[in-house]
CSV table of C-alpha atoms in Angstrom, one decimal:
chain,number,residue,atom,x,y,z
A,1,UNK,CA,65.2,-62.8,165.9
A,2,UNK,CA,66.3,-60.9,162.7
A,3,UNK,CA,67.1,-57.2,162.9
A,4,UNK,CA,64.4,-54.8,161.8
A,5,UNK,CA,65.3,-52.9,158.6
A,6,UNK,CA,64.9,-49.1,158.6
A,7,UNK,CA,63.4,-48.1,155.2
A,8,UNK,CA,62.0,-45.1,153.5
A,9,UNK,CA,58.7,-44.9,151.5
A,10,UNK,CA,60.5,-45.3,148.2
A,11,UNK,CA,61.3,-48.9,149.1
A,12,UNK,CA,58.0,-50.3,150.2
A,13,UNK,CA,57.5,-53.0,147.5
A,14,UNK,CA,60.7,-54.7,148.6
A,15,UNK,CA,59.5,-55.2,152.2
A,16,UNK,CA,55.8,-56.4,151.9
A,17,UNK,CA,54.8,-58.6,154.8
A,18,UNK,CA,58.0,-57.8,156.7
A,19,UNK,CA,58.4,-55.9,160.0
A,20,UNK,CA,60.1,-52.6,159.3
A,21,UNK,CA,61.1,-49.4,160.9
A,22,UNK,CA,60.2,-46.0,159.3
A,23,UNK,CA,61.1,-42.5,160.5
A,24,UNK,CA,59.1,-39.5,159.5
A,25,UNK,CA,56.6,-36.9,160.5
A,26,UNK,CA,52.9,-37.0,161.6
A,27,UNK,CA,51.0,-35.6,158.6
A,28,UNK,CA,47.6,-36.2,160.0
A,29,UNK,CA,45.5,-38.3,162.4
A,30,UNK,CA,42.0,-39.6,162.4
A,31,UNK,CA,40.0,-42.5,163.9
A,32,UNK,CA,38.0,-43.8,166.8
A,33,UNK,CA,38.5,-45.0,170.4
A,34,UNK,CA,39.5,-48.4,169.1
A,35,UNK,CA,41.8,-47.6,166.2
A,36,UNK,CA,43.6,-44.6,164.8
A,37,UNK,CA,44.9,-44.0,161.3
A,38,UNK,CA,48.1,-42.0,161.4
A,39,UNK,CA,49.5,-40.4,158.2
A,40,UNK,CA,53.3,-40.6,158.2
A,41,UNK,CA,55.3,-38.5,155.8
A,42,UNK,CA,58.7,-39.6,154.5
A,43,UNK,CA,60.6,-39.1,151.2
A,44,UNK,CA,57.8,-36.8,149.9
A,45,UNK,CA,55.2,-39.6,150.2
A,46,UNK,CA,52.5,-40.3,152.8
A,47,UNK,CA,51.9,-43.8,154.4
A,48,UNK,CA,48.9,-44.8,156.4
A,49,UNK,CA,49.7,-46.3,159.8
A,50,UNK,CA,47.1,-48.4,161.5
A,51,UNK,CA,47.2,-48.2,165.3
A,52,UNK,CA,44.9,-50.5,167.2
A,53,UNK,CA,44.3,-50.3,170.9
A,54,UNK,CA,43.9,-54.1,171.2
A,55,UNK,CA,47.5,-54.5,169.9
A,56,UNK,CA,49.2,-51.5,171.5
A,57,UNK,CA,47.5,-51.3,174.9
A,58,UNK,CA,45.7,-48.4,176.5
A,59,UNK,CA,48.7,-46.2,177.4
A,60,UNK,CA,50.5,-46.4,174.0
A,61,UNK,CA,47.3,-46.0,172.1
A,62,UNK,CA,46.3,-42.9,174.1
A,63,UNK,CA,49.8,-41.4,173.4
A,64,UNK,CA,49.3,-42.0,169.6
A,65,UNK,CA,45.8,-40.6,169.7
A,66,UNK,CA,47.1,-37.3,171.1
A,67,UNK,CA,50.1,-36.8,168.7
A,68,UNK,CA,50.4,-33.3,167.3
A,69,UNK,CA,50.7,-32.5,163.6
A,70,UNK,CA,54.4,-32.5,162.5
A,71,UNK,CA,55.7,-34.4,165.5
A,72,UNK,CA,58.6,-36.5,164.2
A,73,UNK,CA,58.4,-40.2,165.1
A,74,UNK,CA,59.9,-43.6,164.5
A,75,UNK,CA,57.4,-46.4,164.0
A,76,UNK,CA,57.8,-50.2,163.8
A,77,UNK,CA,55.2,-52.5,162.3
A,78,UNK,CA,54.3,-55.0,159.6
A,79,UNK,CA,54.0,-53.6,156.1
A,80,UNK,CA,51.0,-55.0,154.2
A,81,UNK,CA,49.4,-54.2,150.9
A,82,UNK,CA,46.2,-52.2,151.0
A,83,UNK,CA,44.3,-51.3,147.8
A,84,UNK,CA,42.5,-48.4,149.6
A,85,UNK,CA,45.7,-46.7,150.5
A,86,UNK,CA,46.8,-43.9,148.2
A,87,UNK,CA,50.2,-45.6,147.7
A,88,UNK,CA,48.9,-49.2,148.0
A,89,UNK,CA,50.5,-50.0,151.3
A,90,UNK,CA,49.7,-49.8,155.0
A,91,UNK,CA,51.8,-50.3,158.2
A,92,UNK,CA,50.2,-52.2,161.1
A,93,UNK,CA,51.8,-50.5,164.1
A,94,UNK,CA,53.5,-52.6,166.8
A,95,UNK,CA,55.6,-49.8,168.5
A,96,UNK,CA,56.7,-46.2,168.1
A,97,UNK,CA,58.7,-43.5,169.8
A,98,UNK,CA,58.8,-39.7,169.5
A,99,UNK,CA,61.8,-38.0,168.1
A,100,UNK,CA,60.9,-34.3,168.1
A,101,UNK,CA,57.9,-32.5,169.5
A,102,UNK,CA,55.7,-30.1,167.5
A,103,UNK,CA,53.4,-27.6,169.1
A,104,UNK,CA,50.9,-25.2,167.5
A,105,UNK,CA,52.0,-26.0,163.9
A,106,UNK,CA,50.7,-22.9,162.0
A,107,UNK,CA,49.4,-24.6,158.8
A,108,UNK,CA,46.3,-26.6,159.8
A,109,UNK,CA,43.8,-28.5,157.6
A,110,UNK,CA,41.6,-25.4,157.4
A,111,UNK,CA,41.8,-22.9,154.4
A,112,UNK,CA,44.6,-20.4,154.5
A,113,UNK,CA,45.2,-17.3,152.4
A,114,UNK,CA,48.0,-17.3,149.8
A,115,UNK,CA,50.0,-14.5,151.5
A,116,UNK,CA,50.0,-16.4,154.7
A,117,UNK,CA,51.1,-19.6,153.0
A,118,UNK,CA,53.8,-17.9,151.1
A,119,UNK,CA,55.1,-16.4,154.3
A,120,UNK,CA,55.1,-19.9,155.7
A,121,UNK,CA,56.7,-21.4,152.6
A,122,UNK,CA,59.4,-23.2,154.6
A,123,UNK,CA,56.6,-25.2,156.2
A,124,UNK,CA,54.0,-25.1,153.4
A,125,UNK,CA,56.4,-27.4,151.3
A,126,UNK,CA,55.2,-30.2,153.7
A,127,UNK,CA,51.6,-30.1,152.5
A,128,UNK,CA,50.2,-32.8,150.2
A,129,UNK,CA,49.8,-30.6,147.1
A,130,UNK,CA,53.2,-29.0,147.5
A,131,UNK,CA,54.8,-32.5,147.9
A,132,UNK,CA,53.3,-33.5,144.6
A,133,UNK,CA,54.4,-30.3,142.8
A,134,UNK,CA,58.0,-30.6,143.9
A,135,UNK,CA,58.1,-34.3,142.9
A,136,UNK,CA,56.9,-33.3,139.4
A,137,UNK,CA,59.5,-30.6,139.3
A,138,UNK,CA,62.2,-33.1,140.3
A,139,UNK,CA,61.2,-35.6,137.7
A,140,UNK,CA,60.9,-32.9,135.0
A,141,UNK,CA,64.4,-31.7,135.9
A,142,UNK,CA,65.7,-35.3,135.5
A,143,UNK,CA,63.9,-35.8,132.2
A,144,UNK,CA,65.3,-32.5,130.8
A,145,UNK,CA,68.9,-33.6,131.6
A,146,UNK,CA,68.2,-37.1,130.3
A,147,UNK,CA,66.9,-35.8,127.0
A,148,UNK,CA,70.1,-33.8,126.4
A,149,UNK,CA,72.3,-36.6,127.6
A,150,UNK,CA,70.6,-39.1,125.3
A,151,UNK,CA,70.9,-36.7,122.4
A,152,UNK,CA,74.7,-36.1,123.0
A,153,UNK,CA,74.5,-32.5,124.2
A,154,UNK,CA,77.3,-31.4,126.5
A,155,UNK,CA,76.4,-29.6,129.7
A,156,UNK,CA,78.0,-26.2,130.1
A,157,UNK,CA,77.7,-24.4,133.4
A,158,UNK,CA,77.4,-20.7,132.5
A,159,UNK,CA,78.1,-17.9,134.9
A,160,UNK,CA,75.5,-16.2,137.0
A,161,UNK,CA,77.6,-13.0,137.4
A,162,UNK,CA,78.3,-11.4,134.1
A,163,UNK,CA,79.4,-8.1,132.6
A,164,UNK,CA,77.3,-8.5,129.4
A,165,UNK,CA,73.6,-7.9,128.8
A,166,UNK,CA,71.8,-10.8,127.2
A,167,UNK,CA,68.3,-9.4,126.9
A,168,UNK,CA,67.0,-5.9,127.9
A,169,UNK,CA,69.0,-3.5,130.0
A,170,UNK,CA,65.8,-2.5,131.7
A,171,UNK,CA,65.4,-5.9,133.5
A,172,UNK,CA,68.9,-6.3,135.0
A,173,UNK,CA,69.8,-6.8,138.6
A,174,UNK,CA,73.2,-5.1,139.2
A,175,UNK,CA,75.8,-5.3,141.9
A,176,UNK,CA,79.2,-3.8,142.5
A,177,UNK,CA,82.0,-6.1,141.5
A,178,UNK,CA,85.2,-5.2,143.4
A,179,UNK,CA,87.1,-2.6,141.4
A,180,UNK,CA,85.7,-3.6,138.0
A,181,UNK,CA,82.4,-1.6,138.2
A,182,UNK,CA,79.0,-3.2,137.9
A,183,UNK,CA,78.2,-6.9,137.4
A,184,UNK,CA,74.8,-8.3,136.6
A,185,UNK,CA,72.8,-11.3,137.5
A,186,UNK,CA,72.5,-13.4,134.4
A,187,UNK,CA,69.3,-13.0,132.3
A,188,UNK,CA,70.4,-15.8,130.1
A,189,UNK,CA,73.3,-18.2,129.7
A,190,UNK,CA,73.0,-18.0,125.9
A,191,UNK,CA,76.0,-15.8,125.0
A,192,UNK,CA,78.4,-18.0,127.0
A,193,UNK,CA,76.7,-21.1,125.7
A,194,UNK,CA,77.4,-20.0,122.1
A,195,UNK,CA,81.1,-20.0,122.9
A,196,UNK,CA,81.0,-23.7,123.6
A,197,UNK,CA,79.4,-24.9,120.3
A,198,UNK,CA,82.8,-24.3,118.6
A,199,UNK,CA,84.2,-26.9,121.0
A,200,UNK,CA,81.3,-29.3,121.4
A,201,UNK,CA,78.8,-28.6,118.7
A,202,UNK,CA,75.7,-29.4,120.8
A,203,UNK,CA,75.5,-27.9,124.3
A,204,UNK,CA,73.0,-26.9,127.0
A,205,UNK,CA,72.9,-25.1,130.4
A,206,UNK,CA,70.3,-25.4,133.1
A,207,UNK,CA,70.2,-23.0,136.1
A,208,UNK,CA,68.7,-20.0,137.7
A,209,UNK,CA,68.0,-16.9,135.7
A,210,UNK,CA,67.1,-13.4,136.9
A,211,UNK,CA,64.9,-10.7,135.4
A,212,UNK,CA,64.2,-7.4,137.2
A,213,UNK,CA,60.9,-7.1,135.4
A,214,UNK,CA,58.3,-5.1,137.3
A,215,UNK,CA,55.5,-7.6,136.6
A,216,UNK,CA,53.0,-9.1,139.0
A,217,UNK,CA,51.3,-11.5,136.6
A,218,UNK,CA,50.8,-15.1,137.5
A,219,UNK,CA,53.3,-16.1,134.8
A,220,UNK,CA,56.3,-14.1,136.1
A,221,UNK,CA,59.0,-14.6,138.7
A,222,UNK,CA,62.2,-12.5,139.3
A,223,UNK,CA,64.2,-15.7,139.7
A,224,UNK,CA,63.4,-18.8,137.7
A,225,UNK,CA,65.1,-21.8,136.2
A,226,UNK,CA,65.8,-21.9,132.5
A,227,UNK,CA,67.2,-24.6,130.3
A,228,UNK,CA,68.9,-23.4,127.2
A,229,UNK,CA,70.4,-25.3,124.3
A,230,UNK,CA,72.6,-24.2,121.4
A,231,UNK,CA,73.7,-26.2,118.3
A,232,UNK,CA,76.2,-25.5,115.6
A,233,UNK,CA,75.2,-25.9,112.0
A,234,UNK,CA,71.5,-25.8,112.9
A,235,UNK,CA,69.0,-23.7,110.9
A,236,UNK,CA,65.9,-22.0,112.2
A,237,UNK,CA,63.6,-24.7,110.8
A,238,UNK,CA,65.7,-27.5,112.3
A,239,UNK,CA,65.7,-25.6,115.6
A,240,UNK,CA,61.9,-25.7,115.7
A,241,UNK,CA,61.9,-29.5,115.1
A,242,UNK,CA,64.3,-29.9,118.0
A,243,UNK,CA,62.2,-27.8,120.3
A,244,UNK,CA,59.0,-29.7,119.5
A,245,UNK,CA,60.7,-33.1,120.0
A,246,UNK,CA,62.2,-31.9,123.3
A,247,UNK,CA,59.0,-30.5,124.8
A,248,UNK,CA,56.9,-33.6,123.8
A,249,UNK,CA,59.5,-36.0,125.1
A,250,UNK,CA,60.0,-34.4,128.5
A,251,UNK,CA,56.2,-33.9,129.0
A,252,UNK,CA,55.4,-37.5,128.0
A,253,UNK,CA,58.1,-39.0,130.3
A,254,UNK,CA,57.3,-36.8,133.3
A,255,UNK,CA,53.6,-37.6,133.1
A,256,UNK,CA,54.3,-41.3,132.8
A,257,UNK,CA,56.5,-41.2,136.0
A,258,UNK,CA,54.2,-38.9,138.0
A,259,UNK,CA,50.8,-40.5,137.9
A,260,UNK,CA,50.3,-40.5,141.7
A,261,UNK,CA,51.4,-36.9,142.0
A,262,UNK,CA,49.1,-35.7,139.2
A,263,UNK,CA,46.2,-37.6,140.9
A,264,UNK,CA,46.9,-35.6,144.2
A,265,UNK,CA,46.8,-32.4,142.1
A,266,UNK,CA,43.5,-33.5,140.5
A,267,UNK,CA,45.2,-33.1,137.1
A,268,UNK,CA,43.9,-35.3,134.4
A,269,UNK,CA,46.8,-35.5,131.9
A,270,UNK,CA,44.7,-36.8,129.0
A,271,UNK,CA,44.3,-33.3,127.4
A,272,UNK,CA,48.0,-32.7,127.8
A,273,UNK,CA,48.9,-36.0,126.1
A,274,UNK,CA,46.4,-35.2,123.3
A,275,UNK,CA,48.2,-31.9,122.7
A,276,UNK,CA,51.6,-33.6,122.3
A,277,UNK,CA,50.2,-36.4,120.1
A,278,UNK,CA,49.8,-33.9,117.2
A,279,UNK,CA,52.2,-31.6,115.3
A,280,UNK,CA,52.4,-28.1,116.8
A,281,UNK,CA,51.0,-25.4,114.6
A,282,UNK,CA,53.4,-22.9,113.0
A,283,UNK,CA,52.4,-19.4,111.9
A,284,UNK,CA,54.2,-16.1,111.1
A,285,UNK,CA,53.8,-13.1,113.3
A,286,UNK,CA,52.3,-11.4,110.3
A,287,UNK,CA,49.6,-14.2,110.0
A,288,UNK,CA,48.9,-14.0,113.8
A,289,UNK,CA,48.4,-10.2,113.4
A,290,UNK,CA,46.0,-10.7,110.5
A,291,UNK,CA,44.0,-13.2,112.4
A,292,UNK,CA,43.8,-11.1,115.6
A,293,UNK,CA,42.8,-8.1,113.6
A,294,UNK,CA,40.0,-10.2,112.0
A,295,UNK,CA,38.8,-10.8,115.6
A,296,UNK,CA,38.5,-7.1,116.1
A,297,UNK,CA,41.7,-6.9,118.2
A,298,UNK,CA,43.3,-3.5,118.2
A,299,UNK,CA,46.8,-4.6,117.3
A,300,UNK,CA,49.3,-3.3,114.6
A,301,UNK,CA,52.7,-4.3,113.3
A,302,UNK,CA,55.3,-4.2,116.1
A,303,UNK,CA,52.9,-4.6,118.9
A,304,UNK,CA,53.4,-7.4,121.4
A,305,UNK,CA,51.0,-10.4,121.3
A,306,UNK,CA,49.8,-10.4,125.0
A,307,UNK,CA,48.7,-13.4,127.0
A,308,UNK,CA,45.0,-13.0,126.0
A,309,UNK,CA,45.9,-12.9,122.3
A,310,UNK,CA,48.2,-15.8,122.7
A,311,UNK,CA,45.4,-17.9,124.0
A,312,UNK,CA,43.1,-16.8,121.2
A,313,UNK,CA,45.7,-18.3,118.8
A,314,UNK,CA,46.0,-21.5,120.8
A,315,UNK,CA,42.2,-21.9,120.7
A,316,UNK,CA,42.2,-21.3,116.9
A,317,UNK,CA,44.7,-24.1,116.3
A,318,UNK,CA,43.5,-26.4,119.1
A,319,UNK,CA,46.8,-26.6,121.0
A,320,UNK,CA,50.4,-25.3,121.2
A,321,UNK,CA,51.5,-22.9,118.5
A,322,UNK,CA,54.8,-21.6,117.3
A,323,UNK,CA,54.7,-17.9,116.3
A,324,UNK,CA,57.7,-17.1,114.2
A,325,UNK,CA,59.5,-14.2,112.4
A,326,UNK,CA,58.7,-11.4,114.7
A,327,UNK,CA,59.5,-7.7,113.9
A,328,UNK,CA,63.3,-7.1,114.1
A,329,UNK,CA,63.0,-4.1,116.3
A,330,UNK,CA,61.1,-6.1,119.0
A,331,UNK,CA,63.8,-8.8,119.4
A,332,UNK,CA,67.4,-9.1,120.7
A,333,UNK,CA,70.5,-8.1,118.8
A,334,UNK,CA,71.8,-11.6,118.3
A,335,UNK,CA,68.8,-12.9,116.2
A,336,UNK,CA,69.5,-13.4,112.5
A,337,UNK,CA,67.6,-11.1,110.2
A,338,UNK,CA,65.2,-13.0,107.9
A,339,UNK,CA,66.7,-12.8,104.4
A,340,UNK,CA,63.3,-13.1,102.8
A,341,UNK,CA,61.9,-10.1,104.8
A,342,UNK,CA,64.5,-7.9,106.6
A,343,UNK,CA,61.8,-6.4,108.7
A,344,UNK,CA,61.7,-9.7,110.7
A,345,UNK,CA,64.1,-12.1,112.4
A,346,UNK,CA,64.4,-15.9,112.3
A,347,UNK,CA,62.9,-16.6,115.7
A,348,UNK,CA,59.9,-18.2,117.2
A,349,UNK,CA,58.0,-18.4,120.5
A,350,UNK,CA,56.2,-21.6,121.5
A,351,UNK,CA,52.9,-20.7,123.1
A,352,UNK,CA,51.2,-23.3,125.3
A,353,UNK,CA,47.4,-23.4,125.8
A,354,UNK,CA,45.4,-23.5,129.0
A,355,UNK,CA,46.4,-20.0,129.9
A,356,UNK,CA,50.1,-21.0,130.2
A,357,UNK,CA,51.5,-18.8,127.4
A,358,UNK,CA,55.0,-18.6,126.1
A,359,UNK,CA,57.2,-21.5,127.3
A,360,UNK,CA,60.1,-21.3,124.7
A,361,UNK,CA,61.8,-18.5,122.9
A,362,UNK,CA,64.4,-19.4,120.3
A,363,UNK,CA,66.1,-18.2,117.1
A,364,UNK,CA,68.8,-18.7,114.6
A,365,UNK,CA,71.7,-16.5,115.7
A,366,UNK,CA,73.5,-13.9,113.6
A,367,UNK,CA,76.9,-15.4,112.5
A,368,UNK,CA,78.2,-12.3,110.7
A,369,UNK,CA,80.7,-10.1,112.6
A,370,UNK,CA,79.7,-7.0,110.7
A,371,UNK,CA,75.9,-7.5,111.1
A,372,UNK,CA,76.0,-8.2,114.8
A,373,UNK,CA,78.3,-5.2,115.5
A,374,UNK,CA,75.8,-3.1,113.7
A,375,UNK,CA,72.9,-4.5,115.7
A,376,UNK,CA,74.8,-3.7,119.0
A,377,UNK,CA,75.3,-0.1,117.9
A,378,UNK,CA,71.6,0.2,117.0
A,379,UNK,CA,70.6,-1.1,120.5
A,380,UNK,CA,73.1,1.4,122.1
A,381,UNK,CA,74.9,-1.5,123.8
A,382,UNK,CA,78.6,-1.0,124.6
A,383,UNK,CA,80.4,-2.9,121.8
A,384,UNK,CA,83.6,-3.2,123.9
A,385,UNK,CA,81.8,-5.3,126.5
A,386,UNK,CA,81.0,-7.9,123.8
A,387,UNK,CA,84.5,-8.2,122.3
A,388,UNK,CA,84.8,-11.8,123.5
A,389,UNK,CA,81.4,-12.6,122.0
A,390,UNK,CA,82.2,-10.8,118.7
A,391,UNK,CA,85.4,-12.8,118.4
A,392,UNK,CA,83.3,-15.9,117.9
A,393,UNK,CA,82.3,-14.4,114.6
A,394,UNK,CA,86.0,-14.0,113.6
A,395,UNK,CA,87.3,-17.4,114.1
A,396,UNK,CA,85.4,-20.0,112.2
A,397,UNK,CA,81.9,-18.6,112.5
A,398,UNK,CA,79.1,-20.9,111.5
A,399,UNK,CA,75.2,-20.8,111.2
A,400,UNK,CA,73.8,-21.9,114.6
A,401,UNK,CA,70.6,-21.8,116.6
A,402,UNK,CA,69.3,-22.1,120.1
A,403,UNK,CA,66.4,-21.8,122.5
A,404,UNK,CA,65.5,-21.3,126.1
A,405,UNK,CA,62.6,-22.8,128.1
A,406,UNK,CA,61.3,-21.6,131.4
A,407,UNK,CA,60.9,-24.6,133.7
A,408,UNK,CA,58.2,-23.1,136.0
A,409,UNK,CA,55.8,-22.4,133.2
A,410,UNK,CA,56.2,-26.0,131.9
A,411,UNK,CA,55.6,-27.3,135.4
A,412,UNK,CA,52.5,-25.2,135.7
A,413,UNK,CA,51.2,-26.7,132.5
A,414,UNK,CA,51.9,-30.2,133.5
A,415,UNK,CA,50.4,-29.8,136.9
A,416,UNK,CA,47.4,-27.7,135.8
A,417,UNK,CA,48.4,-24.8,138.1
A,418,UNK,CA,47.3,-21.2,137.6
A,419,UNK,CA,50.4,-19.5,139.1
A,420,UNK,CA,54.1,-20.2,138.7
A,421,UNK,CA,54.7,-19.2,142.3
A,422,UNK,CA,53.9,-22.8,143.4
A,423,UNK,CA,56.3,-24.3,140.9
A,424,UNK,CA,59.5,-23.4,142.6
A,425,UNK,CA,60.4,-24.1,146.2
A,426,UNK,CA,61.0,-20.5,147.2
A,427,UNK,CA,59.4,-18.0,144.8
A,428,UNK,CA,61.0,-14.6,144.3
A,429,UNK,CA,58.6,-11.9,143.2
A,430,UNK,CA,58.5,-8.1,143.2
A,431,UNK,CA,56.8,-8.0,146.6
A,432,UNK,CA,58.4,-11.2,148.2
A,433,UNK,CA,61.9,-12.0,149.3
A,434,UNK,CA,60.9,-14.0,152.5
A,435,UNK,CA,61.6,-16.7,153.5
């Protein structure tokens, strides 16, 4: 008799009509006095196990019938195709054994409040919807890295602890750093990423980012993952083309790979694919202002375009829209001043529809030593802390551009979720640091 193979649920097609062993957890149980359907979770997927009293006998069938949710088990049976199964396969059980008991599992099939579920996040990750979201996140992460690899970008791992401020000083997490004073959790890897374009031309980083922003909106986290890219000899206009191609590619490939997961999430991707089949709209901040004012919005030059106004613009253009050339005083010191209108900078935000909002911020960077020093002084930032950054403008400075994309907002858009807190395994928010 041949040895029974132990497999996971990623390898089912290779073992159809074979007797196999699968280890996992009881996700659910239903049935009658003659047969039970056990849902077994393994590798982020759920397989239906058919247990029949006639095959197993009274004692073993009764033990299966009384299994508790999240009991870990090892099952053996014949793997067969089943069109009615969510993943197309079913296991006809011949034997099983318990591995670990589970009593009074707190997350039951009934409805639970979001605060309760977030407090049980370490267990909530096992639920069907959360399994699907994390699979989408994993696939998107792969597609992001694949895009940059395929386009000859070099990965640069930028520091999380830094002595330099990349964005606003008001949104920094600080910590004591030995005898050197304060260090800060990185708001961006951009400043360090810029150093590497002089060595590798096209570079990117992908990692956790921290903002001590006192915001409780559904679009904000205090810790999130951001992918940033920087390219030498790239203009603002070329940067916009790169961003659009990048976003369209990673969405298209992620959707193609995650059909079963999107089905679990009840997310029809057709509207998403329609959005990325057309060129993204591009308007100046000035034009956005004029349109919003025509819609009786109380907004003047220099004001922020809030989330409601962003969605008004998406509705006007029927999809994603780049808003470019914001007022200079509203943006970071490193953005290049627009030579055609010095009131503005050569930057753009990419706004996604469906309530998602800004997913990318990017700009052409200031390459002049004198200009960027002046901007630092205007922002009351300590020039001495940026000496290493300023030296980039001394030794072979070139025009260059870059952007950053918040992963969780893109996941929310792909999955059709209303809140980014479900788009990361352990969300960090103003009011939540547990678990």
